[in-house]
Coordinates of C-alpha atoms and ligand atoms in Angstrom, one line a residue:
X9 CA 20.5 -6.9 70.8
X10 CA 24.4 -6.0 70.1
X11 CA 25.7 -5.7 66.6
X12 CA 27.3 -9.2 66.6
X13 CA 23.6 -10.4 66.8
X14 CA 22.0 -8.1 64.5
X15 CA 24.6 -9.0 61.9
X16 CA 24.3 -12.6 62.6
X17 CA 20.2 -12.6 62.2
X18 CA 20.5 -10.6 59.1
X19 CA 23.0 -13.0 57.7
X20 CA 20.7 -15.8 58.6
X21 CA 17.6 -13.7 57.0
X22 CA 19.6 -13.6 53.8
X23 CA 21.1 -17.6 53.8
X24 CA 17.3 -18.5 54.3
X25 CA 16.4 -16.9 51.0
X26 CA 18.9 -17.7 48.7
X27 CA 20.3 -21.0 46.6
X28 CA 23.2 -20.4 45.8
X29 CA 26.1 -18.4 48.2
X30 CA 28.0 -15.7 46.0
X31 CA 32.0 -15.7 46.4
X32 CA 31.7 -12.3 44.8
X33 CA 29.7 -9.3 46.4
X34 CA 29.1 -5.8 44.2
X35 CA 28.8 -2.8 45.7
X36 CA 27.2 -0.3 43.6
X37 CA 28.1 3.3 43.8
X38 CA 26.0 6.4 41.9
X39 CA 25.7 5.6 38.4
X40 CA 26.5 1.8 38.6
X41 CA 23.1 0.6 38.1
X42 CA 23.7 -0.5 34.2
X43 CA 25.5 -3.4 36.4
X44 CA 22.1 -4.7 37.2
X45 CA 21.3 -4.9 33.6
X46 CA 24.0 -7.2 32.6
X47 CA 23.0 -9.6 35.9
X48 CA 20.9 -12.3 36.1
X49 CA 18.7 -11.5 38.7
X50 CA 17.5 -14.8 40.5
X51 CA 16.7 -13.3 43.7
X52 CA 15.6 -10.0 45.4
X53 CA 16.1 -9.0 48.5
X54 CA 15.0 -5.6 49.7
X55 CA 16.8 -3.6 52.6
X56 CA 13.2 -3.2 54.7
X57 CA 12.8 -7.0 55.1
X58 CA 16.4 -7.7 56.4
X59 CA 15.9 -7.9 60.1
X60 CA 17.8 -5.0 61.7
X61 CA 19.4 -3.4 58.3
X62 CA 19.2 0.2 57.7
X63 CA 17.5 1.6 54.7
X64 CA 19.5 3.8 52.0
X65 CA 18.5 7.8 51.7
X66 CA 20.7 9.3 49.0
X67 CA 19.6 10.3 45.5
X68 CA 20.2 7.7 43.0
X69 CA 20.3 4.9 45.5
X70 CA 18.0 2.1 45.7
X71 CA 18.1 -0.4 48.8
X72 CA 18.2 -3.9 47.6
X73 CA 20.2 -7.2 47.7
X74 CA 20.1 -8.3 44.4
X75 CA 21.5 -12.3 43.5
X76 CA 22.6 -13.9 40.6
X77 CA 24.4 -14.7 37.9
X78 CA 27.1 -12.6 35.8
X79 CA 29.3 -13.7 33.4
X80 CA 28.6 -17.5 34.5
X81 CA 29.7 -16.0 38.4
X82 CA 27.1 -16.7 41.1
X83 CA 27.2 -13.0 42.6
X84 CA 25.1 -10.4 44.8
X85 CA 24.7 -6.7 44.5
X86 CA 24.6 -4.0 46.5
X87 CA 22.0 -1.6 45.0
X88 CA 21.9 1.1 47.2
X89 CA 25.1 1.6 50.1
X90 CA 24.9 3.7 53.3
X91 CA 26.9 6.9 53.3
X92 CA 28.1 7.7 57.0
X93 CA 26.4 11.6 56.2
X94 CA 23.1 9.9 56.0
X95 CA 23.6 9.8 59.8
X96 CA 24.0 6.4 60.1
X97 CA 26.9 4.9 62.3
X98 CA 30.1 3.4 60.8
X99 CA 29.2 0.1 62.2
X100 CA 25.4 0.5 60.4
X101 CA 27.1 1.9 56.8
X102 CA 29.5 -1.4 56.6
X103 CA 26.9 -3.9 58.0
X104 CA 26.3 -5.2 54.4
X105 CA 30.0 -6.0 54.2
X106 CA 29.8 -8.2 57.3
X107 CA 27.0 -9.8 55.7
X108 CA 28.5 -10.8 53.0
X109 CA 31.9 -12.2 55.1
X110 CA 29.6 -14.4 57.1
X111 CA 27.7 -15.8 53.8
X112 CA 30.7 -16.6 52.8
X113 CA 32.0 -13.7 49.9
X114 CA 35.9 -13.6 49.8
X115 CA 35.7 -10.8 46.7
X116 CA 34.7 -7.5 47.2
X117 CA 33.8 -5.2 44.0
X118 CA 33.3 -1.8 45.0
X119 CA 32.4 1.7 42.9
X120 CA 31.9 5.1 43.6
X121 CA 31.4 8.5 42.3
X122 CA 34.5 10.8 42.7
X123 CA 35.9 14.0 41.6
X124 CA 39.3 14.2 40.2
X125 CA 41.6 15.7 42.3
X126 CA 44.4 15.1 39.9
X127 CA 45.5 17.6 37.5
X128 CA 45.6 15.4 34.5
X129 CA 42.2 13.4 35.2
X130 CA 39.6 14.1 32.6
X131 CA 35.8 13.5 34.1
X132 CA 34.2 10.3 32.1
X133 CA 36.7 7.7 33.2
X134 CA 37.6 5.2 35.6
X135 CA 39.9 5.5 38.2
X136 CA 41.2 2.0 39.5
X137 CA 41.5 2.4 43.2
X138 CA 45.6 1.9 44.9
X139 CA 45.0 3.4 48.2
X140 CA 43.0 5.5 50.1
X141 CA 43.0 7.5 52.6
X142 CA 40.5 7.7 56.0
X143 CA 39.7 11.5 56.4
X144 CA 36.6 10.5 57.7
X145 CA 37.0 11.4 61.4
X146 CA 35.5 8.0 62.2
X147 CA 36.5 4.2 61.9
X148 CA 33.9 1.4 61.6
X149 CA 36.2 -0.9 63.5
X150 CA 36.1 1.3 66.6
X151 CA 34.9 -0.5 69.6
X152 CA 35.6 -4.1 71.3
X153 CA 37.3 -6.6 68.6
X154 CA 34.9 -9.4 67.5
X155 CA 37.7 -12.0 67.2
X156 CA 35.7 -14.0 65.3
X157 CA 35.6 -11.7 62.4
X158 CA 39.1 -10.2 62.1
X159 CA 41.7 -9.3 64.0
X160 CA 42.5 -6.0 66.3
X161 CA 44.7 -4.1 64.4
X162 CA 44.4 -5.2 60.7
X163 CA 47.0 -5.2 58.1
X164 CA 46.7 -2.6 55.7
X165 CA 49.6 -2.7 53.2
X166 CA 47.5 -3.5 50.4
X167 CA 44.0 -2.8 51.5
X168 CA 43.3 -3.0 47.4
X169 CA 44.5 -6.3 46.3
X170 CA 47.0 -6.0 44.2
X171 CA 46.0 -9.1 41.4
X172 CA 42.9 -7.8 41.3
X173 CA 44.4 -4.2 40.6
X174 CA 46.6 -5.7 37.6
X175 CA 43.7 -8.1 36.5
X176 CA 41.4 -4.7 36.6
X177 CA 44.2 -3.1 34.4
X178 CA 45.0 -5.9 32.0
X179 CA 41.2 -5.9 31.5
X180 CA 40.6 -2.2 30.8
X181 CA 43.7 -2.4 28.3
X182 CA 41.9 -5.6 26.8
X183 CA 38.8 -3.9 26.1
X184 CA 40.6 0.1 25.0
X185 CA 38.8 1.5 28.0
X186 CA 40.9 4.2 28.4
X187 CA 41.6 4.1 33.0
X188 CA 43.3 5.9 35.4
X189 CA 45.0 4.7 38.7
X190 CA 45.0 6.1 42.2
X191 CA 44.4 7.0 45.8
X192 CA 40.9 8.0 46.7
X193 CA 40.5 10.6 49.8
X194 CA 37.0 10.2 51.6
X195 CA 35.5 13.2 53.7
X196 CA 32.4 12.7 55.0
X197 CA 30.6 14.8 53.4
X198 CA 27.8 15.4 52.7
X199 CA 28.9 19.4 51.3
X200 CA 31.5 19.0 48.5
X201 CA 34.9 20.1 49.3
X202 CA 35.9 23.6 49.6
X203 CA 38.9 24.7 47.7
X204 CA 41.0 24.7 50.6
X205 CA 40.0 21.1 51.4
X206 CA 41.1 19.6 47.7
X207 CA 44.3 21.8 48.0
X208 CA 45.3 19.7 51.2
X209 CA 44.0 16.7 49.8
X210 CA 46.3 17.1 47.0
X211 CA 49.5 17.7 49.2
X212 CA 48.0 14.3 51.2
X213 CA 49.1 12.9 47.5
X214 CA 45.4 11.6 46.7
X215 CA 43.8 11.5 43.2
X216 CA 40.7 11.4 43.9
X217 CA 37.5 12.7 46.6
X218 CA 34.2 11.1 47.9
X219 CA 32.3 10.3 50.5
X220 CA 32.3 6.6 50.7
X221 CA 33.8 3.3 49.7
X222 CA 36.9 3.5 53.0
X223 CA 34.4 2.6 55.8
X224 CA 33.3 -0.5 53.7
X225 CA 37.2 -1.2 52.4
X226 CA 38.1 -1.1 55.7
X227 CA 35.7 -3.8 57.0
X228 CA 36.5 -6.0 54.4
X229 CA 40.2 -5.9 54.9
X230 CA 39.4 -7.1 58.8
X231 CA 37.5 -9.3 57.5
X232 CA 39.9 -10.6 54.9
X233 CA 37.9 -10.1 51.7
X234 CA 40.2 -9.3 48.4
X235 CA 38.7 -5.7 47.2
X236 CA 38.5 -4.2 44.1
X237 CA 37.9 -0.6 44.1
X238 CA 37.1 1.2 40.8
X239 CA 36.0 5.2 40.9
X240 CA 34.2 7.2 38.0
X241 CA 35.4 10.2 38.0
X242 CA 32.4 12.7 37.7
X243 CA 34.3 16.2 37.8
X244 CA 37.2 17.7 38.2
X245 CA 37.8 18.9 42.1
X246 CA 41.0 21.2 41.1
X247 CA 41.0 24.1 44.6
X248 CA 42.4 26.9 41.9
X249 CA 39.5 26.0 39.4
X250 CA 36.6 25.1 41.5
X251 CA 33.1 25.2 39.5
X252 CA 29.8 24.4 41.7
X253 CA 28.7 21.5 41.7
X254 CA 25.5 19.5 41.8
X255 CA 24.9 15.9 42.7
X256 CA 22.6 15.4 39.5
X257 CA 25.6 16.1 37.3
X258 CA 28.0 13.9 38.8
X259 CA 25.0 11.4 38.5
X260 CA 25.1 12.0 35.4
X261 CA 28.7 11.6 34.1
X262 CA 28.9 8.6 36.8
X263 CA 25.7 6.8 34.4
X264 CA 28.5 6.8 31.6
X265 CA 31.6 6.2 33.2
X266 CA 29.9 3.3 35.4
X267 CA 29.3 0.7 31.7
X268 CA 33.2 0.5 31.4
X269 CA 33.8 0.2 34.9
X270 CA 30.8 -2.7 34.1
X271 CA 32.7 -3.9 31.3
X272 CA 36.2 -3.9 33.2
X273 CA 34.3 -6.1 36.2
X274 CA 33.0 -8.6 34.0
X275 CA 36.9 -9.3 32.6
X276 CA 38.1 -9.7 35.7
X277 CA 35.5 -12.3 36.5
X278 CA 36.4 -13.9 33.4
X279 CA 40.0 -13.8 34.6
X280 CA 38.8 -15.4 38.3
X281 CA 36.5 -18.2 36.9
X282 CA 38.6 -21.3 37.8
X283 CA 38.6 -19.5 41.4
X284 CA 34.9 -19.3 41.7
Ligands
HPA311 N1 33.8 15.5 46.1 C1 33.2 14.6 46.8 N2 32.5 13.6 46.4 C2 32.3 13.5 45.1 C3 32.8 14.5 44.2 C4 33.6 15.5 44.7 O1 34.1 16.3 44.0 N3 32.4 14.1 43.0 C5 31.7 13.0 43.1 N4 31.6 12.7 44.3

């Protein structure tokens, strides 16, 4: 079976469960689980029983669809993402994001751990997403064009939409949740950057490193979703003041940054309503 297939079965899978189709779709990075919480849950839909949909690995991740309401917004969740170090395939960690372009999503909410790469970020807050840059090594749009899903070579001028970006801000000023704003840089991972690494990442003029979030931003721009990106910043990833690092304690920090990236999210859906 090709991939246009297996997406298009798993898509059915998912239409045959639910009631109502979601115009939003959340992504939910390390530490955004407190998201679920404020949701509505309606329906569950686990990873193993999508036809053809690859199961989640990485510490702190779950691997379920969940659907619902927040905030008076029929949305679903992502609870539990693919990271291309897992070993899966580009085209396997953004498969969710095709899903939720054939049901029908047109917003794309999307989170992530990340360390701060800029001098004057302070772990414990959120970092509204501008830009990023691919340093990946690998594209999830690589391969023969599926016409019927986006075009060849996709605009990228403002991968993060920029409404969504002030909407994100006016919210966060709303609610006095101090925020930060910039470019996120992902490596693959899965080893944390070496000095060297964040030094050239900071002369590439990003603010902030992980190992997600592009593949799936990507995807969404072909397939003409508006994103939202927002980052927690976990730890400070300065090259001249490197500490070590352990994924439990950017779990950790990402647990409390995540409820006012949570807050900031349900705003902006308070700001889209009449759209949704
Ligand atoms: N590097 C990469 N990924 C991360 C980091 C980091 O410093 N912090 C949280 N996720």
């Amino acid at each position: 079976m090709d991939y246009v297939e297996k997406v298009k079965n798993a898509t059915n899978f998912v239409r045959s469960k639910i009631d109502h189709m979601p115009k939003v779709a959340v992504v939910l990075g390390s530490g955004l689980d407190v998201i679920k919480e404020a949701v509505d849950v309606s329906q569950k839909i686990e990873y193993k029983d999508i036809p053809n949909f690859p199961i989640s690995t990485a510490p702190g991740h779950a691997g379920e669809m969940l659907f619902g309401r927040w905030n008076e917004t029929e949305v679903v969740l992502m609870n539990g993402r693919f990271h291309y170090y897992e070993g899966y395939s580009m085209k396997e960690v953004t498969m969710p994001i095709r899903l939720f372009q054939l049901l029908g999503v047109e917003y794309l909410f999307i989170t992530n751990a990340a360390g701060g790469i800029n001098h004057a970020f302070v772990p414990g807050h959120p970092m509204i997403i501008t830009d990023h840059i691919n340093f990946m090594g690998d594209n999830p749009l690589i391969g023969k064009n599926v016409e019927e899903w986006g075009t060849r070579f996709p605009d990228m001028s403002a991968a993060y939409n920029p409404e969504l970006i002030s909407f994100a801000e006016e919210s966060a000023k709303e609610l006095g949740i101090e925020y930060y704003k910039g470019v996120y840089i992902a490596f693959s991972g899965p080893n944390f950057e070496t000095p060297a690494e964040l030094k050239m990442a900071q002369y590439f003029g990003a603010d902030a490193v992980g190992m997600s979030t592009v593949p799936e931003v990507i995807v969404a721009n072909h397939g003409a979703l508006k994103v939202l990106g927002i980052s927690s910043i976990t730890d400070r990833a300065i090259p001249n003041d490197l500490k070590p690092l352990t994924a439990e304690e950017v779990i950790e920090v990402a647990r409390k940054t995540g409820e006012k990236t949570a807050k900031i999210f349900e705003r902006v859906l308070d700001k889209l309503k009449e759209r949704l």
